[in-house]
C-alpha cells in the first residue's frame, strides 16, 4: 500500500522499481522537488524517466556517503564509459548538483586522452567538417594529438616522424 | 499531480536502512505499458542516434569545460562548433569557473596551505625582512609571523624566497652579502614546520681566486624538486665582469651555470649554451617553479619575449614562444605566475593600465596553447606589478597608496590585507607545510 508518510517519498524508476527515499534525499533532486512542490495534494508516487534502479542504488550510496562527510569515497570506477554516461544522464535529468559535478568530472577524466573518433561516438556527434577543413584543423592542432598516452585516431596511418 | 496507480502489486522499499531493502519489480501488463510509455516520453535532451544517445551542447560543453587545454584543442576536430570553443562566451564562462574551483579544491583537502607575505621594512637605511603566513581571510590582523632560521637571526636584510613558493615544504632563501664581499650569495634551504635548515656551501664562482675588481652578477637563479632523483636542486647563472671598465685588463670570463644538489650537498658547473638574456634580474625574483621546472620571461636579442624554462631533472633549457598576437614593445608589460598549477602571464598595456589580462599556457613548448582566460578590471587603484599569487588563486598587488591588496578572480572583488608595502619590497607566494625531514641533513 502506497503511503505518503511525510518523511518518505516514493520514486518509481524506468524499470518499474519503487524506491521510498528520505525527503532530504529527494530534495537533492531538483526535478523531483519541483514536482512535489507543484502538487496540491500528497503525491503517491513520482515516476523518474531515464533513471533505472541501478542508478538509484548508486544515488543512494552517494547520498549516504555525503551525509557522513565521506563523499570523496564515492567511486564510479567499476562503471565502464557507457554506463557512466547513462548514469550521468540520469543524474542530469534529476538535476542533482553535487553528484552531477562528480560525474561530469569523472566523464571528463575518462575522455581526456581519447581520440577524436572515440569522442564523436561517445557524444553521438557527426563530423561536419569537409575533408579539407578537417585536414586543415587537424594539422593546425597536430601538437594536441602527440603523446604516448594519447589514443591514436583510427583512420590515421602511423606516419614516420 | 496525482499518481495513485490502481491495481499494482508493488512492494514498498524502505530506504532508511539499506540492509532491509527488498526490491521487487512490478510486472503486471499495465505496468509494462506504463514503463514503455514513460520511456517514449524521453526528455528532449536524448535523441537516439545509432547506438549512442546524442548529448546536448549544454551538457557536452559542461563536460568539456573540465578538460585540459590539450584535450580541448584536439577535440576541436570533432565538429565545427567545438573548434571555436575558446571563442564561445558560454563555454569560456564554464571553463573559467571550473579553472578557479579546481584550484580551490586542491587546498580544501588539508589546511596545510597558506599564502605567505615576505615584506621588507626600512629601518634606518636597511630593509629588514619579515615573513608572515596569512590566515584564510588573507587579513594581516591574524597573520602568523615566522621566525627566519638561525643563519638570518643577526642579519635579515634583503632576503629573497626563490620561486615564491615552498617545494615539498621547503623554502630556498637567499641573500646577497652586504658590505664585505658583494659577490657572495648565501643560500639556505629551510623547512619552517620542522625548523630544519641547510646552509649551502659557497658556489664555485665564489671559490675561485680572482682579482678584487671583478664582480659576479647573478643573472638568475631558481630552485625546485627533481622527481627522477628525489633531489632538491638550486641553481644560478653567474656572469663575471669588471666593475671599472676603464681600468681593466683585456680578459673575458665565461659565464657560469652552477647547480647544487641536496643529495650530494655540492655544486657542479654545467656547460650550458645560454643565448637568451632575461628581462628581469635575480634581485627581483621573477622566476617561478612548477612541477619539476623553473620558468622566466626572457627576451631574444630581437626584442621578442618568450617563456624560458629549465627542467631540473634533465638539466636543460627550452623555450616556449609567446602567443603570436603578443605585443613586445615597451607598452606591454608581463608578469609570470603559476595559477592553479598552470603557467600564467599577467599583462598590462600602458594605454589601459587599469586592466589586467591573464593568459594561461596549455602545453609547454607550444605557442598555440596560450589561452586568454581572464580580464580583470578596471582596477585603478592597483600599481603594476603584481606581487604574487596566494592561496585560492588570489592575485596580490600593491595599491598606489601602498596598501597591499588582492583580487578574487571569480568575483573581481578587491580586498586589502591591512598592511602597507613599498614597491619591490614585498613578495607573495604559497607555502604548503610538510613534516618530511630535509634529505641529507646530518644530525
Coordinates of C-alpha atoms in Angstrom, one line a residue, chain B residues 106-323:
Chain B
X106 CA 43.3 21.2 -4.0
X107 CA 43.5 23.3 -0.9
X108 CA 40.3 22.1 0.7
X109 CA 41.6 18.6 1.5
X110 CA 44.0 19.8 4.1
X111 CA 44.6 23.1 5.9
X112 CA 48.4 23.0 5.4
X113 CA 48.5 25.5 2.6
X114 CA 48.9 29.3 3.2
X115 CA 49.6 32.5 1.4
X116 CA 52.9 33.9 2.6
X117 CA 53.9 37.5 2.7
X118 CA 57.5 38.4 2.7
X119 CA 57.8 42.1 3.4
X120 CA 60.8 44.3 4.0
X121 CA 60.5 47.2 6.4
X122 CA 63.0 50.0 6.3
X123 CA 64.9 50.5 9.5
X124 CA 67.4 53.4 9.1
X125 CA 68.6 52.6 5.6
X126 CA 68.3 48.8 5.9
X127 CA 65.5 46.8 4.6
X128 CA 64.8 44.0 7.1
X129 CA 62.7 41.0 6.1
X130 CA 59.7 39.7 7.8
X131 CA 57.8 36.6 6.8
X132 CA 54.2 36.1 7.6
X133 CA 51.6 33.4 6.9
X134 CA 48.2 34.9 6.1
X135 CA 45.1 33.4 7.6
X136 CA 42.2 32.1 5.5
X137 CA 40.7 35.5 5.1
X138 CA 44.1 36.9 3.9
X139 CA 44.0 39.6 6.6
X140 CA 47.1 40.9 8.2
X141 CA 45.4 41.1 11.6
X142 CA 45.8 37.4 12.3
X143 CA 49.0 36.6 10.5
X144 CA 51.4 34.1 11.8
X145 CA 54.9 35.6 11.8
X146 CA 57.6 33.1 11.1
X147 CA 61.0 33.4 12.6
X148 CA 63.6 33.2 10.0
X149 CA 66.2 30.4 10.5
X150 CA 69.3 31.0 12.6
X151 CA 71.6 32.0 9.7
X152 CA 69.5 35.1 9.4
X153 CA 68.9 35.9 13.0
X154 CA 71.7 38.5 13.1
X155 CA 71.3 39.5 9.5
X156 CA 67.8 39.7 8.0
X157 CA 68.4 42.3 5.3
X158 CA 67.3 41.9 1.7
X159 CA 66.2 38.3 1.7
X160 CA 64.6 36.5 -1.2
X161 CA 62.4 33.5 -1.3
X162 CA 63.3 31.7 -4.6
X163 CA 60.4 31.0 -6.9
X164 CA 57.9 32.5 -4.5
X165 CA 56.9 29.1 -3.3
X166 CA 57.8 26.2 -1.0
X167 CA 58.7 22.9 -2.6
X168 CA 58.0 19.8 -0.5
X169 CA 57.5 22.1 2.4
X170 CA 61.0 23.7 1.9
X171 CA 61.8 27.3 1.2
X172 CA 65.0 28.3 -0.5
X173 CA 66.1 31.7 0.9
X174 CA 68.9 33.7 -0.4
X175 CA 70.6 36.9 0.5
X176 CA 73.4 39.0 -1.1
X177 CA 76.1 39.8 1.4
X178 CA 76.3 43.4 2.2
X179 CA 79.4 45.4 2.6
X180 CA 82.3 43.0 2.7
X181 CA 82.1 40.9 -0.4
X182 CA 79.2 41.9 -2.6
X183 CA 79.9 38.9 -4.8
X184 CA 78.8 36.4 -2.3
X185 CA 75.3 35.0 -2.2
X186 CA 74.1 32.9 0.7
X187 CA 71.5 30.2 0.1
X188 CA 69.6 28.4 2.8
X189 CA 67.1 25.6 2.5
X190 CA 64.6 25.8 5.3
X191 CA 61.6 23.8 6.5
X192 CA 59.6 26.1 8.8
X193 CA 57.5 23.3 10.1
X194 CA 60.4 21.2 11.4
X195 CA 62.8 24.1 11.9
X196 CA 65.5 22.3 9.9
X197 CA 67.8 24.2 7.7
X198 CA 70.8 23.6 5.4
X199 CA 73.2 26.4 4.5
X200 CA 74.6 25.7 1.1
X201 CA 78.3 25.7 0.6
X202 CA 79.8 28.6 -1.4
X203 CA 79.1 28.3 -5.1
X204 CA 82.1 27.6 -7.5
X205 CA 82.1 31.2 -8.7
X206 CA 82.9 32.3 -5.2
X207 CA 85.7 29.8 -4.5
X208 CA 87.9 30.6 -7.4
X209 CA 90.5 33.3 -6.6
X210 CA 90.1 36.3 -8.8
X211 CA 91.1 39.9 -9.0
X212 CA 89.2 42.1 -6.4
X213 CA 87.7 44.4 -9.0
X214 CA 86.0 41.6 -10.8
X215 CA 82.3 41.3 -9.8
X216 CA 79.9 38.5 -10.3
X217 CA 76.5 39.2 -11.4
X218 CA 73.9 36.6 -10.6
X219 CA 71.6 37.0 -13.6
X220 CA 69.1 34.5 -12.4
X221 CA 68.5 31.6 -10.1
X222 CA 65.9 29.0 -9.3
X223 CA 65.2 26.0 -7.1
X224 CA 62.9 23.0 -7.2
X225 CA 62.4 19.3 -6.9
X226 CA 63.9 16.7 -9.3
X227 CA 61.4 13.9 -9.0
X228 CA 63.5 11.5 -11.0
X229 CA 66.4 11.6 -8.5
X230 CA 64.2 12.7 -5.5
X231 CA 66.5 15.6 -5.0
X232 CA 66.2 19.3 -4.2
X233 CA 68.3 21.4 -6.6
X234 CA 69.3 25.1 -6.5
X235 CA 70.9 26.7 -9.5
X236 CA 72.3 30.1 -10.6
X237 CA 73.6 31.7 -13.7
X238 CA 76.6 33.8 -12.9
X239 CA 78.4 36.3 -15.2
X240 CA 81.7 37.9 -14.3
X241 CA 82.6 41.3 -15.2
X242 CA 84.9 44.1 -14.3
X243 CA 83.5 46.7 -12.0
X244 CA 85.5 49.5 -13.5
X245 CA 85.5 49.4 -17.3
X246 CA 88.2 52.0 -17.7
X247 CA 90.7 50.2 -15.7
X248 CA 90.6 46.5 -16.6
X249 CA 92.8 44.0 -18.3
X250 CA 91.7 42.7 -21.7
X251 CA 90.5 39.3 -20.3
X252 CA 87.0 38.0 -20.6
X253 CA 85.4 35.4 -18.4
X254 CA 82.8 32.8 -19.4
X255 CA 79.5 32.9 -17.6
X256 CA 79.0 30.0 -15.3
X257 CA 75.9 28.0 -14.8
X258 CA 76.1 26.2 -11.4
X259 CA 73.8 23.8 -9.9
X260 CA 73.5 22.5 -6.3
X261 CA 72.2 19.1 -5.4
X262 CA 71.0 18.5 -1.8
X263 CA 71.8 14.8 -2.1
X264 CA 75.4 15.4 -2.7
X265 CA 75.4 18.7 -0.8
X266 CA 77.7 20.2 -3.5
X267 CA 77.7 22.4 -6.6
X268 CA 78.6 21.5 -10.1
X269 CA 79.4 23.7 -13.0
X270 CA 77.3 22.8 -16.1
X271 CA 78.2 23.6 -19.6
X272 CA 75.1 25.3 -20.9
X273 CA 74.7 27.3 -24.0
X274 CA 72.7 30.3 -22.9
X275 CA 72.0 32.7 -25.8
X276 CA 69.0 34.4 -24.2
X277 CA 69.0 37.3 -21.8
X278 CA 66.4 37.9 -19.2
X279 CA 64.1 40.9 -18.9
X280 CA 64.3 40.8 -15.2
X281 CA 67.1 40.1 -12.9
X282 CA 67.7 37.8 -9.9
X283 CA 67.4 40.6 -7.3
X284 CA 63.8 41.0 -8.1
X285 CA 63.0 37.3 -8.0
X286 CA 60.8 36.9 -11.1
X287 CA 61.4 33.2 -11.5
X288 CA 58.6 30.7 -10.9
X289 CA 58.5 26.9 -10.2
X290 CA 56.0 24.3 -11.2
X291 CA 56.1 20.6 -11.4
X292 CA 59.9 20.0 -11.7
X293 CA 60.7 23.1 -13.8
X294 CA 61.6 26.7 -13.3
X295 CA 60.4 29.4 -15.7
X296 CA 61.1 33.0 -16.5
X297 CA 60.1 35.6 -19.1
X298 CA 63.2 36.0 -21.3
X299 CA 64.0 38.2 -24.2
X300 CA 65.7 37.4 -27.5
X301 CA 68.2 39.8 -28.9
X302 CA 65.4 40.7 -31.4
X303 CA 63.3 42.1 -28.6
X304 CA 60.8 39.2 -28.8
X305 CA 59.9 37.8 -25.5
X306 CA 59.4 34.2 -24.7
X307 CA 59.0 31.8 -21.8
X308 CA 62.3 30.3 -20.8
X309 CA 62.1 27.0 -18.8
X310 CA 64.7 24.9 -17.1
X311 CA 63.9 21.2 -16.5
X312 CA 65.5 20.2 -13.1
X313 CA 65.7 16.5 -13.9
X314 CA 67.1 16.7 -17.5
X315 CA 69.0 19.9 -16.6
X316 CA 68.2 21.5 -20.0
X317 CA 66.7 24.8 -21.0
X318 CA 63.9 25.2 -23.6
X319 CA 61.7 27.9 -25.0
X320 CA 58.0 28.4 -25.3
X321 CA 57.2 31.2 -27.7
X322 CA 54.5 33.6 -26.6
X323 CA 51.1 33.9 -28.2

